[in-house]
PDB file of C-alpha atoms and ligand atoms in Angstrom:
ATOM      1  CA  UNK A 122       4.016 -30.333 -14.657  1.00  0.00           C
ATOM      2  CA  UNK A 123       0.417 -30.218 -13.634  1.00  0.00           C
ATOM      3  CA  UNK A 124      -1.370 -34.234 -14.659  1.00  0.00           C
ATOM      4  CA  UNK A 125      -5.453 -34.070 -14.123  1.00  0.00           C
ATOM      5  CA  UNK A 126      -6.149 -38.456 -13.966  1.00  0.00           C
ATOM      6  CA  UNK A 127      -9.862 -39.340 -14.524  1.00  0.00           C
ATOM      7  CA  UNK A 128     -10.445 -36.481 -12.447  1.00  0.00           C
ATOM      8  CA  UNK A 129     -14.045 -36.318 -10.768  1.00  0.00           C
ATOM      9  CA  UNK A 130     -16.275 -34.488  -9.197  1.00  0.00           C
ATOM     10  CA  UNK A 131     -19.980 -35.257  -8.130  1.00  0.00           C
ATOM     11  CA  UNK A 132     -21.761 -32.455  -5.941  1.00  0.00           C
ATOM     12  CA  UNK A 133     -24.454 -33.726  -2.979  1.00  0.00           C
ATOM     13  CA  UNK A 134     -26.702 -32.224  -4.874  1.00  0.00           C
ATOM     14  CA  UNK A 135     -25.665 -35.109  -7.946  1.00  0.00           C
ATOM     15  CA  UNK A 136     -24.732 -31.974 -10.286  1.00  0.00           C
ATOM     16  CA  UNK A 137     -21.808 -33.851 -11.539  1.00  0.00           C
ATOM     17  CA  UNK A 138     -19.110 -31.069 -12.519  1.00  0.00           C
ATOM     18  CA  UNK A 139     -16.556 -33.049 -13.641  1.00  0.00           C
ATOM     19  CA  UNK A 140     -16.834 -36.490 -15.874  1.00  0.00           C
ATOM     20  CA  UNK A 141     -13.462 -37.963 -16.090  1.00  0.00           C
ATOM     21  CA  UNK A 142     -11.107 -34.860 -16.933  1.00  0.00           C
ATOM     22  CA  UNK A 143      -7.647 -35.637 -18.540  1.00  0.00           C
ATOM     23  CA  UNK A 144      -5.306 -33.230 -18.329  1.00  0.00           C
ATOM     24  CA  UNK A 145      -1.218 -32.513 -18.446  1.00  0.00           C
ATOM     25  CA  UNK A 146       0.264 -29.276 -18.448  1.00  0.00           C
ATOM     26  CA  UNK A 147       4.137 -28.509 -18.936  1.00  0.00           C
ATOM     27  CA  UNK A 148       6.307 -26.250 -17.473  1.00  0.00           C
ATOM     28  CA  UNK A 149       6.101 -22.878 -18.437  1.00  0.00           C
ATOM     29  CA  UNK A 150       2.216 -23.359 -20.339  1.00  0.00           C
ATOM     30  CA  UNK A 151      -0.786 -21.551 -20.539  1.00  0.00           C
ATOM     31  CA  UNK A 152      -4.118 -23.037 -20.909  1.00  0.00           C
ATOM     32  CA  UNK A 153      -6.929 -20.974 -20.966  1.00  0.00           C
ATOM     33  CA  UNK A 154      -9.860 -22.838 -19.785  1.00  0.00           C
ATOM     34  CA  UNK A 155     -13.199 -21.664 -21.991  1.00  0.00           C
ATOM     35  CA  UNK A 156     -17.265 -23.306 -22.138  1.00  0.00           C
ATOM     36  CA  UNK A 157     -19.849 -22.281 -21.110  1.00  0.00           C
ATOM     37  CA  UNK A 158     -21.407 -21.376 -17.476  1.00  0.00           C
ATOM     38  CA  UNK A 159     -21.943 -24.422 -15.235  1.00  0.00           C
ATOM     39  CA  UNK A 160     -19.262 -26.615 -18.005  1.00  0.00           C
ATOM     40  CA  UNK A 161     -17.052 -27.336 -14.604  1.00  0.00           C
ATOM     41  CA  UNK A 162     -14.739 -24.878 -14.863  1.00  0.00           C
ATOM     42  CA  UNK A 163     -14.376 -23.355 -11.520  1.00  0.00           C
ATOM     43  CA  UNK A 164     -15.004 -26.767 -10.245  1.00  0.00           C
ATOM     44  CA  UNK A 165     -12.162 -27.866 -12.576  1.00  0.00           C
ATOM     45  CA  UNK A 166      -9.399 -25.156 -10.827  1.00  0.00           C
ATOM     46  CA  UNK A 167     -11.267 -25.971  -7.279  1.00  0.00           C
ATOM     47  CA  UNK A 168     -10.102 -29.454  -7.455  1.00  0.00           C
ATOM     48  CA  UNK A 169      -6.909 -28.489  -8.439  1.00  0.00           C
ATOM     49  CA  UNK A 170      -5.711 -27.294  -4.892  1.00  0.00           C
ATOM     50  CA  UNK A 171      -8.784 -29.080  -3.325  1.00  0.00           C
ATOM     51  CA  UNK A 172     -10.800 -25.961  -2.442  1.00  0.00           C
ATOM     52  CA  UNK A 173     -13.411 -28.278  -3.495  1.00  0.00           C
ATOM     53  CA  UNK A 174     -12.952 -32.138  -2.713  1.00  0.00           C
ATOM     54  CA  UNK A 175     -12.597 -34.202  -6.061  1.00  0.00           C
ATOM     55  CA  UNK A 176     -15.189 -37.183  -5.793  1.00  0.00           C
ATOM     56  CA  UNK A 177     -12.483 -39.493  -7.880  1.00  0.00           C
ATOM     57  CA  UNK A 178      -9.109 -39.584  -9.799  1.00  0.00           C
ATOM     58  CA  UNK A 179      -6.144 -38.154  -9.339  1.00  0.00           C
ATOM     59  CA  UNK A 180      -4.141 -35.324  -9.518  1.00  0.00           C
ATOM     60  CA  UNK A 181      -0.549 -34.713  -9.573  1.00  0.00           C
ATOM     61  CA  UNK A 182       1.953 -31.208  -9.509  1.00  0.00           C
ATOM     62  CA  UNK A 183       5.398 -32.610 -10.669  1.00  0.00           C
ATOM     63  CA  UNK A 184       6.028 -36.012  -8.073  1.00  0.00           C
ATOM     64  CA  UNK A 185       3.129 -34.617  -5.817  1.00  0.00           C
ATOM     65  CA  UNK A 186      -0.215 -36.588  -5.840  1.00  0.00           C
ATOM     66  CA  UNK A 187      -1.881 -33.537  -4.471  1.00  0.00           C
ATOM     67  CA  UNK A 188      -5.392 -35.800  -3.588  1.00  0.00           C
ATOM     68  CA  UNK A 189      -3.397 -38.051  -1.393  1.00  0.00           C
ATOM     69  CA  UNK A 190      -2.192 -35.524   0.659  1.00  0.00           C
ATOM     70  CA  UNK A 191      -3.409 -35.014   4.528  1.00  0.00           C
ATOM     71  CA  UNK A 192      -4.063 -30.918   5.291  1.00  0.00           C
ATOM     72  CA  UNK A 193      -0.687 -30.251   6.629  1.00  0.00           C
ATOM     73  CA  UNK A 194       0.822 -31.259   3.464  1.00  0.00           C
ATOM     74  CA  UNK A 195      -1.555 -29.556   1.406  1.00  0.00           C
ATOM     75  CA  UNK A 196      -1.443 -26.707   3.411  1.00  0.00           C
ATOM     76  CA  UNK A 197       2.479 -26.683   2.279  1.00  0.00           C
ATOM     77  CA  UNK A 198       1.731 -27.636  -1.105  1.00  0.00           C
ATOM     78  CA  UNK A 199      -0.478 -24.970  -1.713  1.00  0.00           C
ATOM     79  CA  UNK A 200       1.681 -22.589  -1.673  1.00  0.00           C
ATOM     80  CA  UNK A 201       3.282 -24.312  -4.640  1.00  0.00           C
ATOM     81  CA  UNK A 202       0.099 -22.576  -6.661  1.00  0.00           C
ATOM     82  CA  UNK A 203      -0.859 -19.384  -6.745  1.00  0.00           C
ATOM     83  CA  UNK A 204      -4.674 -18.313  -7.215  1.00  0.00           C
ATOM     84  CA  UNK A 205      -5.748 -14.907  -8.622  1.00  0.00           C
ATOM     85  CA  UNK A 206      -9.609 -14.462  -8.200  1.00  0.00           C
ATOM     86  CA  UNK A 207     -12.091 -12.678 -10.406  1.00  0.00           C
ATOM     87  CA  UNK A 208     -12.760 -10.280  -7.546  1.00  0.00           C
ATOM     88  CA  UNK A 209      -9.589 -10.064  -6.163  1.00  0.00           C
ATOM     89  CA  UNK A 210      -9.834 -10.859  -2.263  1.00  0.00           C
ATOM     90  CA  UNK A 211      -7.055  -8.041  -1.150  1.00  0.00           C
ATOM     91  CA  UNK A 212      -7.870  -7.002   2.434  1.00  0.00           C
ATOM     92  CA  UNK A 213      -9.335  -3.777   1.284  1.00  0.00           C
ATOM     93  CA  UNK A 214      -7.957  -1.972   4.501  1.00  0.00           C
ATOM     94  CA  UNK A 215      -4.538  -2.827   4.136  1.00  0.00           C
ATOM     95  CA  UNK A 216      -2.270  -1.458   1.900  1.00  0.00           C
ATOM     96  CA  UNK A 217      -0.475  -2.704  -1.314  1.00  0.00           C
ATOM     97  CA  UNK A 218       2.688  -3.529   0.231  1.00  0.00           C
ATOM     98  CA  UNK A 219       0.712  -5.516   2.571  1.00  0.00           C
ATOM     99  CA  UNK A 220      -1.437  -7.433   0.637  1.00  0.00           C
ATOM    100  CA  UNK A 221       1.425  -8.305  -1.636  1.00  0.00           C
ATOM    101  CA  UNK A 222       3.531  -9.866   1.264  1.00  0.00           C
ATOM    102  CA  UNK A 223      -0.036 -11.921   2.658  1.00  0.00           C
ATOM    103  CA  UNK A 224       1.073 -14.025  -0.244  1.00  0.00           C
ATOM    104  CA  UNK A 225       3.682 -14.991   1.720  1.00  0.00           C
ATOM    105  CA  UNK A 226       1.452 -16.460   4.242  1.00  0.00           C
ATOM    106  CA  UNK A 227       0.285 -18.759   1.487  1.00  0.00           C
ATOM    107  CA  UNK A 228      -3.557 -17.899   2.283  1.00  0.00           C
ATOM    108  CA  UNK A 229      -5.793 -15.004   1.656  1.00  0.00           C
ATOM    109  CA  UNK A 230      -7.163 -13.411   4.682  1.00  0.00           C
ATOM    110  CA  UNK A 231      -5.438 -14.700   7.570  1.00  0.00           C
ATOM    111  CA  UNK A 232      -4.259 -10.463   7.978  1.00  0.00           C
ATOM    112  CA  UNK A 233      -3.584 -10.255  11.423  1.00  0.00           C
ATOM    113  CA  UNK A 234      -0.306 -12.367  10.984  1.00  0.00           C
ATOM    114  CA  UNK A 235       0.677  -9.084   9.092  1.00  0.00           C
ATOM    115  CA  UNK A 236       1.216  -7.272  12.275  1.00  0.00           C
ATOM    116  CA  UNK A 237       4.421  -9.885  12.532  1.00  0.00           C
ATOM    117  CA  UNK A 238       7.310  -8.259  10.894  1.00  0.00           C
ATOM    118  CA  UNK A 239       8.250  -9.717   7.450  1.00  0.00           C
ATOM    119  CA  UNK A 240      11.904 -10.637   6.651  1.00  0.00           C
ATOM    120  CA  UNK A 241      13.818  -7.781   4.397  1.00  0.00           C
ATOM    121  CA  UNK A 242      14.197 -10.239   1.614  1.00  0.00           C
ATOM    122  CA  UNK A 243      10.526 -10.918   1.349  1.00  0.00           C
ATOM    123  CA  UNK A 244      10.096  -6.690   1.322  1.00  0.00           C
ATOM    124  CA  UNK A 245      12.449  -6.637  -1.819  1.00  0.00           C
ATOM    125  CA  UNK A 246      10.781  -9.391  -3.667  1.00  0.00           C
ATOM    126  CA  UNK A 247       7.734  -6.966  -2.908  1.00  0.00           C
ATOM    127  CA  UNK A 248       9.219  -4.132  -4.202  1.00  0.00           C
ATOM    128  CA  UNK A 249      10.667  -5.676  -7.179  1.00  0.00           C
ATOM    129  CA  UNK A 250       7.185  -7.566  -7.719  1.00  0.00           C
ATOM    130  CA  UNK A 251       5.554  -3.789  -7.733  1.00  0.00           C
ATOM    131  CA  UNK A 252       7.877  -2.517 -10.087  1.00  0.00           C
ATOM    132  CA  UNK A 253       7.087  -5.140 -12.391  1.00  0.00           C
ATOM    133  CA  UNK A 254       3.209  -4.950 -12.386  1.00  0.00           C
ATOM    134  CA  UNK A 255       3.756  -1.419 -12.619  1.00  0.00           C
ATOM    135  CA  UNK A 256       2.657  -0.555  -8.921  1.00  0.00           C
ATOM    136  CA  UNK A 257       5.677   0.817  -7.237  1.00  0.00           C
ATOM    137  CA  UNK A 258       4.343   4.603  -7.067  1.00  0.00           C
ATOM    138  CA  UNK A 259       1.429   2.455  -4.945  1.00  0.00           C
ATOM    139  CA  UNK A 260       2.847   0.821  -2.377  1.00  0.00           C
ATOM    140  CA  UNK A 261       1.392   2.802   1.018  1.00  0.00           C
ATOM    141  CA  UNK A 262      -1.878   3.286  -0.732  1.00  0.00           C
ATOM    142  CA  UNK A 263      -4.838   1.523   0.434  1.00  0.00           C
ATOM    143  CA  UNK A 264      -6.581  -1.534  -1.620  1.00  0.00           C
ATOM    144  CA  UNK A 265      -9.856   0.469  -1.042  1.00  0.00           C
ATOM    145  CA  UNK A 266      -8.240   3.443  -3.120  1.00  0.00           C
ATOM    146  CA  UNK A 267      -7.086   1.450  -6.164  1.00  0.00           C
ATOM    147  CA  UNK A 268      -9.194   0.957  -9.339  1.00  0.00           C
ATOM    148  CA  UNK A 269     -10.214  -2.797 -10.533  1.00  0.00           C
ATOM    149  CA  UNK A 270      -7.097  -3.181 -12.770  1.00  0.00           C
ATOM    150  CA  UNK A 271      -4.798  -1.563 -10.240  1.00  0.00           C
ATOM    151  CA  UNK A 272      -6.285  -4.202  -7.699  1.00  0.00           C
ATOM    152  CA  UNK A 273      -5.831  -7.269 -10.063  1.00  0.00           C
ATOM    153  CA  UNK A 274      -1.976  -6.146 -10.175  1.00  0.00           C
ATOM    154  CA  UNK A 275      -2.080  -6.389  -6.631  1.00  0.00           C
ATOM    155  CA  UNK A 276      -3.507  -9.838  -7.006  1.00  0.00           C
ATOM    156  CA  UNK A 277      -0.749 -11.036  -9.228  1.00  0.00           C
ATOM    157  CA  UNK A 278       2.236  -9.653  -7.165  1.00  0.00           C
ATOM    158  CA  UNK A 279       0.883 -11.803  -4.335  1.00  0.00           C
ATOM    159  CA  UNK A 280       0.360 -14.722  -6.039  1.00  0.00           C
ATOM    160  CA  UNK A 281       4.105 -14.302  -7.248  1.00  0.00           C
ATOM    161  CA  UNK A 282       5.378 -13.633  -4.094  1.00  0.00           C
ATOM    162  CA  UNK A 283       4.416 -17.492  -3.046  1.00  0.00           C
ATOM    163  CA  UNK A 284       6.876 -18.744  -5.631  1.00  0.00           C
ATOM    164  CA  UNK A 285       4.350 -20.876  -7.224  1.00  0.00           C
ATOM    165  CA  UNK A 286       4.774 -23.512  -9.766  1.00  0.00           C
ATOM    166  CA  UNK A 287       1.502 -23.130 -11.022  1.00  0.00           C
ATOM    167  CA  UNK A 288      -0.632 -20.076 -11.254  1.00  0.00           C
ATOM    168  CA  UNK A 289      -4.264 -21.102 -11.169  1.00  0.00           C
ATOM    169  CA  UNK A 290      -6.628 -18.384 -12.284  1.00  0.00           C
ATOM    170  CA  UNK A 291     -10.147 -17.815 -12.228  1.00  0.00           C
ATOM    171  CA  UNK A 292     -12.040 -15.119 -14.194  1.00  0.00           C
ATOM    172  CA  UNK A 293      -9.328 -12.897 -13.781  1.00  0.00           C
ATOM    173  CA  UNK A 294     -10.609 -10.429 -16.291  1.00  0.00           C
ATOM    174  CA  UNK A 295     -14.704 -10.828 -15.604  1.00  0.00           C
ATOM    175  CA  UNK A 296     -15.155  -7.232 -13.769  1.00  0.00           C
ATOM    176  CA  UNK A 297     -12.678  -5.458 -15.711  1.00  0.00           C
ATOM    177  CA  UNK A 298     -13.266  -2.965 -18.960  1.00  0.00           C
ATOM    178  CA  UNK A 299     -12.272  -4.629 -21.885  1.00  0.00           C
ATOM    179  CA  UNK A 300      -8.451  -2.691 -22.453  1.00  0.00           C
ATOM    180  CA  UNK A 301      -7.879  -3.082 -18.814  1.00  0.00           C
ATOM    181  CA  UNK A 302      -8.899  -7.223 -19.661  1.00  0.00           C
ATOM    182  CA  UNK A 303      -6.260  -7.158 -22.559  1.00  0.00           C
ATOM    183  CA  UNK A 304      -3.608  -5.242 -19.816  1.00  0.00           C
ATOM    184  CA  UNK A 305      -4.147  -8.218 -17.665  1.00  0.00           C
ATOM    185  CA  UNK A 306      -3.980 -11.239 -19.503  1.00  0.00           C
ATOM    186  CA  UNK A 307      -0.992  -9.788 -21.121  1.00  0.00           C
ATOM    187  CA  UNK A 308       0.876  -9.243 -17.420  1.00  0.00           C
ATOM    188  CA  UNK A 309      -0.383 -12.407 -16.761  1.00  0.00           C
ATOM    189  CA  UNK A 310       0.942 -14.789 -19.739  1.00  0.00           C
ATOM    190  CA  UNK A 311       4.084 -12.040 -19.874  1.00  0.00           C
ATOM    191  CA  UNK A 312       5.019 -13.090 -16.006  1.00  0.00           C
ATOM    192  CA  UNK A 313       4.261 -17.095 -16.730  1.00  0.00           C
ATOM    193  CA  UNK A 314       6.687 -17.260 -19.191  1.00  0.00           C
ATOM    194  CA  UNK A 315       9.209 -15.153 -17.325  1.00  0.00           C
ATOM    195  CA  UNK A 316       9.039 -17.120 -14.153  1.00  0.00           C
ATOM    196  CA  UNK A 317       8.320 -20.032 -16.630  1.00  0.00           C
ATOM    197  CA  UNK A 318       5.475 -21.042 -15.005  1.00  0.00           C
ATOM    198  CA  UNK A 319       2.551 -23.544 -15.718  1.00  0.00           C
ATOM    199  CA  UNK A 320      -0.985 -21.503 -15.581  1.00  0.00           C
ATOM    200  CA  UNK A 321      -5.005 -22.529 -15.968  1.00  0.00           C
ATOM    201  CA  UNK A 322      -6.878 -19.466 -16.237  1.00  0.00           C
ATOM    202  CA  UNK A 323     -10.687 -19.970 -16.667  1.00  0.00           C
ATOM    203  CA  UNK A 324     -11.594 -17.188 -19.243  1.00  0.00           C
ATOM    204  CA  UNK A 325     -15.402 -16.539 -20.430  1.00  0.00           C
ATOM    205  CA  UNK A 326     -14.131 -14.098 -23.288  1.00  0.00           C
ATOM    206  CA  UNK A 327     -12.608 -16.648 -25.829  1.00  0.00           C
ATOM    207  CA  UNK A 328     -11.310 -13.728 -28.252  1.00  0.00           C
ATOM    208  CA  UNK A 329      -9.669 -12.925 -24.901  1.00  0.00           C
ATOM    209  CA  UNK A 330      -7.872 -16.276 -24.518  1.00  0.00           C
ATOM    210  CA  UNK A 331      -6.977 -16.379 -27.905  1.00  0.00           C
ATOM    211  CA  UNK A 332      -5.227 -13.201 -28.110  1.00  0.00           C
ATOM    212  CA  UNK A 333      -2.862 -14.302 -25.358  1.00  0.00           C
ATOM    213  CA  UNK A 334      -2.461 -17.674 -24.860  1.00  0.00           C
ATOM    214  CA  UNK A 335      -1.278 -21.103 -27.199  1.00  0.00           C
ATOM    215  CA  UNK A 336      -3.690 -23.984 -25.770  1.00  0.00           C
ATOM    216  CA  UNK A 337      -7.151 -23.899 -25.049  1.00  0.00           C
ATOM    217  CA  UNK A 338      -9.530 -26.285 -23.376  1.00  0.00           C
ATOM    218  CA  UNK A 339     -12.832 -26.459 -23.622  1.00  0.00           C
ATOM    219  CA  UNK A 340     -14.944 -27.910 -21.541  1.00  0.00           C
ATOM    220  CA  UNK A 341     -18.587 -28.679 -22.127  1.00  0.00           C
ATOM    221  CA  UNK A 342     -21.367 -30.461 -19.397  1.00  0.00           C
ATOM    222  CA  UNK A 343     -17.680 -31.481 -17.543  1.00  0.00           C
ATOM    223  CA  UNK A 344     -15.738 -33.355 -20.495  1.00  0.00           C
ATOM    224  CA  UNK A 345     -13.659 -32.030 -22.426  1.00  0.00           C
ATOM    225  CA  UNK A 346     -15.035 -30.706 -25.980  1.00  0.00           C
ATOM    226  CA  UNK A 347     -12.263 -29.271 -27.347  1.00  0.00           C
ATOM    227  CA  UNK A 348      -8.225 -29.403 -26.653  1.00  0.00           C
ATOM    228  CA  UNK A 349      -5.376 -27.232 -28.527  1.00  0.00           C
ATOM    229  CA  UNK A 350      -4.527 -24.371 -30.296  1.00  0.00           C
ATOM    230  CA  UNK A 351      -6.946 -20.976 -30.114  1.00  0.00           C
ATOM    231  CA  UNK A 352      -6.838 -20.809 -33.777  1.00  0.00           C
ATOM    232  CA  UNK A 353      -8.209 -24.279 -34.357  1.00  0.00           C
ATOM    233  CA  UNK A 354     -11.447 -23.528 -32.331  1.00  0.00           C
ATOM    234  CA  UNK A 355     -14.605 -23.486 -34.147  1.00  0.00           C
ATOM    235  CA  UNK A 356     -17.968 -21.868 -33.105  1.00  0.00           C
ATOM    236  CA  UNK A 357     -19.794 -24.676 -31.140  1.00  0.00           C
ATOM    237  CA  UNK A 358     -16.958 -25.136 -28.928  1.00  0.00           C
TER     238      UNK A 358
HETATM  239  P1  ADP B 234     -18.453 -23.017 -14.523  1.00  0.00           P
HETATM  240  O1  ADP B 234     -17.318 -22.506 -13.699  1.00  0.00           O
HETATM  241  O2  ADP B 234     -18.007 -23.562 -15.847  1.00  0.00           O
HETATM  242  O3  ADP B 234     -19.568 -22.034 -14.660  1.00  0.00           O
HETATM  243  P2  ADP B 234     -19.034 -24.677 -12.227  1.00  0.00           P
HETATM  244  O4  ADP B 234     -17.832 -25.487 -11.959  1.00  0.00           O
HETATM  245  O5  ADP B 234     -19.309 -23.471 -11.396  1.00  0.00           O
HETATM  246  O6  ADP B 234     -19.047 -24.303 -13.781  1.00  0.00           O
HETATM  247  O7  ADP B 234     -20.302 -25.624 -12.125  1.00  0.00           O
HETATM  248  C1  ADP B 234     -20.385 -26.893 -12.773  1.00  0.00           C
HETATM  249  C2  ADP B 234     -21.655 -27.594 -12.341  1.00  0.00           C
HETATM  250  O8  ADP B 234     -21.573 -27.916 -10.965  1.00  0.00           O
HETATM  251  C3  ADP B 234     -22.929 -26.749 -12.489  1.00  0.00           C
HETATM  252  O9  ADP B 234     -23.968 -27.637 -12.816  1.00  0.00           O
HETATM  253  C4  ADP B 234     -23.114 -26.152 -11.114  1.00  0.00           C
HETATM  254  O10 ADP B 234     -24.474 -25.863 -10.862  1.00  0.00           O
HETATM  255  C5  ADP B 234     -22.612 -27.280 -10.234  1.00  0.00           C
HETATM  256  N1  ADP B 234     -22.047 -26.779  -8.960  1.00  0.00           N
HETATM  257  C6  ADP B 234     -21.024 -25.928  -8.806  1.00  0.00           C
HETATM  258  N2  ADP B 234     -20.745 -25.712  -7.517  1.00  0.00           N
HETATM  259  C7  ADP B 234     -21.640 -26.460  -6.832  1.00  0.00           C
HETATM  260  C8  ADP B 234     -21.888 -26.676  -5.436  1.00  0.00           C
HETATM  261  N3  ADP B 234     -21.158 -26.076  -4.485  1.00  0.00           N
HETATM  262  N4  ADP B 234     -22.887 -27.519  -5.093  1.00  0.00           N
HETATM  263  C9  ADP B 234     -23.600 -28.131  -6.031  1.00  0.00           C
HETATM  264  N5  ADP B 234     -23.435 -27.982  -7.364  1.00  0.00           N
HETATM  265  C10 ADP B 234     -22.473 -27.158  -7.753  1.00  0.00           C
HETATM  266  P1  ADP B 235     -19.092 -18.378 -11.179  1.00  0.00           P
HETATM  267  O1  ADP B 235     -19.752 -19.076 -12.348  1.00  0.00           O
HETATM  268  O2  ADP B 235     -19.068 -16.883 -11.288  1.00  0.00           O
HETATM  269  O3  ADP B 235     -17.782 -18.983 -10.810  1.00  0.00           O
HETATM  270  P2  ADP B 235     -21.124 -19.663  -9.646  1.00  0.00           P
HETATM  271  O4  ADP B 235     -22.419 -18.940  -9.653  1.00  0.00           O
HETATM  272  O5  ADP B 235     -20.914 -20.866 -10.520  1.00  0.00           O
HETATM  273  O6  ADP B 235     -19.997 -18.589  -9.896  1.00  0.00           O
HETATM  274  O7  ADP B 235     -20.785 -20.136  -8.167  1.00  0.00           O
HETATM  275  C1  ADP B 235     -20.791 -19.266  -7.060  1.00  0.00           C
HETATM  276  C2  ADP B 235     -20.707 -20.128  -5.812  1.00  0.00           C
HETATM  277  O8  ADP B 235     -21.887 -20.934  -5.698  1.00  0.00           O
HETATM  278  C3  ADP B 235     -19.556 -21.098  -5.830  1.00  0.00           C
HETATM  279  O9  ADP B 235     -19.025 -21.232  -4.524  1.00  0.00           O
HETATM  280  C4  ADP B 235     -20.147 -22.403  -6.306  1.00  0.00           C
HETATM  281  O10 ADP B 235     -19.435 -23.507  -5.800  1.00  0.00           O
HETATM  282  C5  ADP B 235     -21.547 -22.318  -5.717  1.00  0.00           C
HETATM  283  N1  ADP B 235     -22.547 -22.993  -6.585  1.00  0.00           N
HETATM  284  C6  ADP B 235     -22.628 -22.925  -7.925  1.00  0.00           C
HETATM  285  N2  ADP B 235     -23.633 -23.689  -8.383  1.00  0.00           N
HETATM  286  C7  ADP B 235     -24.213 -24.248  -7.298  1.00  0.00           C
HETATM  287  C8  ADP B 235     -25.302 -25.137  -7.097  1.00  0.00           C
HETATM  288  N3  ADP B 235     -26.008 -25.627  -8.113  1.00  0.00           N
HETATM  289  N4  ADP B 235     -25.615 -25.478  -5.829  1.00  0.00           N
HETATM  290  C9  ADP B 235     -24.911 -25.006  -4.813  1.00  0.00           C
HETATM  291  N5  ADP B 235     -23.859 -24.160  -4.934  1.00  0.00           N
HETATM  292  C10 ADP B 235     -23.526 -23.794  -6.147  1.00  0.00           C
END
């Protein structure tokens, strides 16, 4: 379970992002994150795995207090959470097989470790991975060939491949048409509760979010305005 305590965050600038965020998230839920721009929300799944530095509170993935860790430990706790990015981040040179099995590495763009040879069991899980997001026919192609919802595919594979406990997500839908959108919030909430696994995805569409998921949260000037099911949301949230 993800726990967000008083979480914080003032930028230099004194924007502050975040005022005091609560948050818990079981096993296995999906909570898209809605509001509007500059509410915190990126900020909000920054903190998370400290891609930004919280300015105060705490937060925790199951016994982890992932703010008190040093950067070795985060570096290994990291891979405990998968990210999938609005724009992707494959290495566009690579193929699809590749960039699936750089989630392995637990970071995006660190490529040349590639040229090591990965473990046949880590090739499977690829395979299988492709198979599921329905990209086995791709495999040797290059990301540069594939279109935007191909690509996002790619993203999810590698995020899987990590074995996260947590998938945080970030406008994963933003440069996509809107059927491909529906294709990939679908694949998305599909794997999480497959895998049964705990995911924040920061959506701007909210008739997106509430065709997919059970919990929304929306958050407004960085508190929360609004907390639970899509069909309780009313039209100032
Ligand atoms: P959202 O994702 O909901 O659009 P953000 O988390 O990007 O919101 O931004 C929340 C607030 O923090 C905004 O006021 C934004 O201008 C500010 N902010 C975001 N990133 C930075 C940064 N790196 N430095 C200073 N202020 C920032
Ligand atoms: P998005 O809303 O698409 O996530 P943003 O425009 O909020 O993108 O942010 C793009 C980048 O600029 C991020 O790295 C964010 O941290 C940074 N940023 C956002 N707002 C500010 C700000 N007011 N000052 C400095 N950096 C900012």
């Amino acid at each position: 379970m993800l726990r967000l305590d008083k979480l914080v965050k003032t930028y230099r600038t004194g924007d502050q992002a975040l005022k005091s965020v609560e948050i818990e998230v079981p096993i296995g839920q999906v909570v898209a994150l809605i509001g509007p721009s500059g509410a915190g929300k990126s900020t909000l799944i920054r903190c998370i795995n400290r891609l930004v530095e919280p300015s105060g509170g705490k937060v925790w993935l199951d016994d982890v207090e992932l703010t008190a860790l040093s950067s070795g430990a985060l570096r290994r706790a990291r891979r405990r959470m998968g990210m999938i990015f609005q724009e992707y981040a494959l290495v566009e040179r690579l193929t699809v097989m590749e960039n699936v099995l750089s989630g392995r590495l637990g970071y995006v763009g660190f490529w040349r470790s590639l040229l090591r040879r990965f473990p046949q069991k880590d090739v499977d899980e690829a395979f299988r991975l492709l198979d599921r997001v329905g990209l086995l026919a791709m495999a040797d192609k290059r990301a540069d060939e594939l279109s935007g919802g191909q690509r996002q595919r790619v993203g999810i594979a590698r995020a899987l491949i990590q074995n996260p406990a947590l998938l945080l997500v970030d406008e994963p839908t933003a440069s996509l048409d809107p059927k491909t959108s529906r294709q990939i919030m679908r694949l998305i909430c599909e794997l999480c509760a497959e895998r049964g696994l705990a995911a924040i995805i920061n959506i701007h569409d909210v008739a997106l979010a509430q065709m997919f998921v059970q919990r929304v949260i929306g958050l407004k000037a960085g508190e929360i305005a609004f907390d639970g099911p899509p069909d309780a949301l009313t039209p100032e949230v």
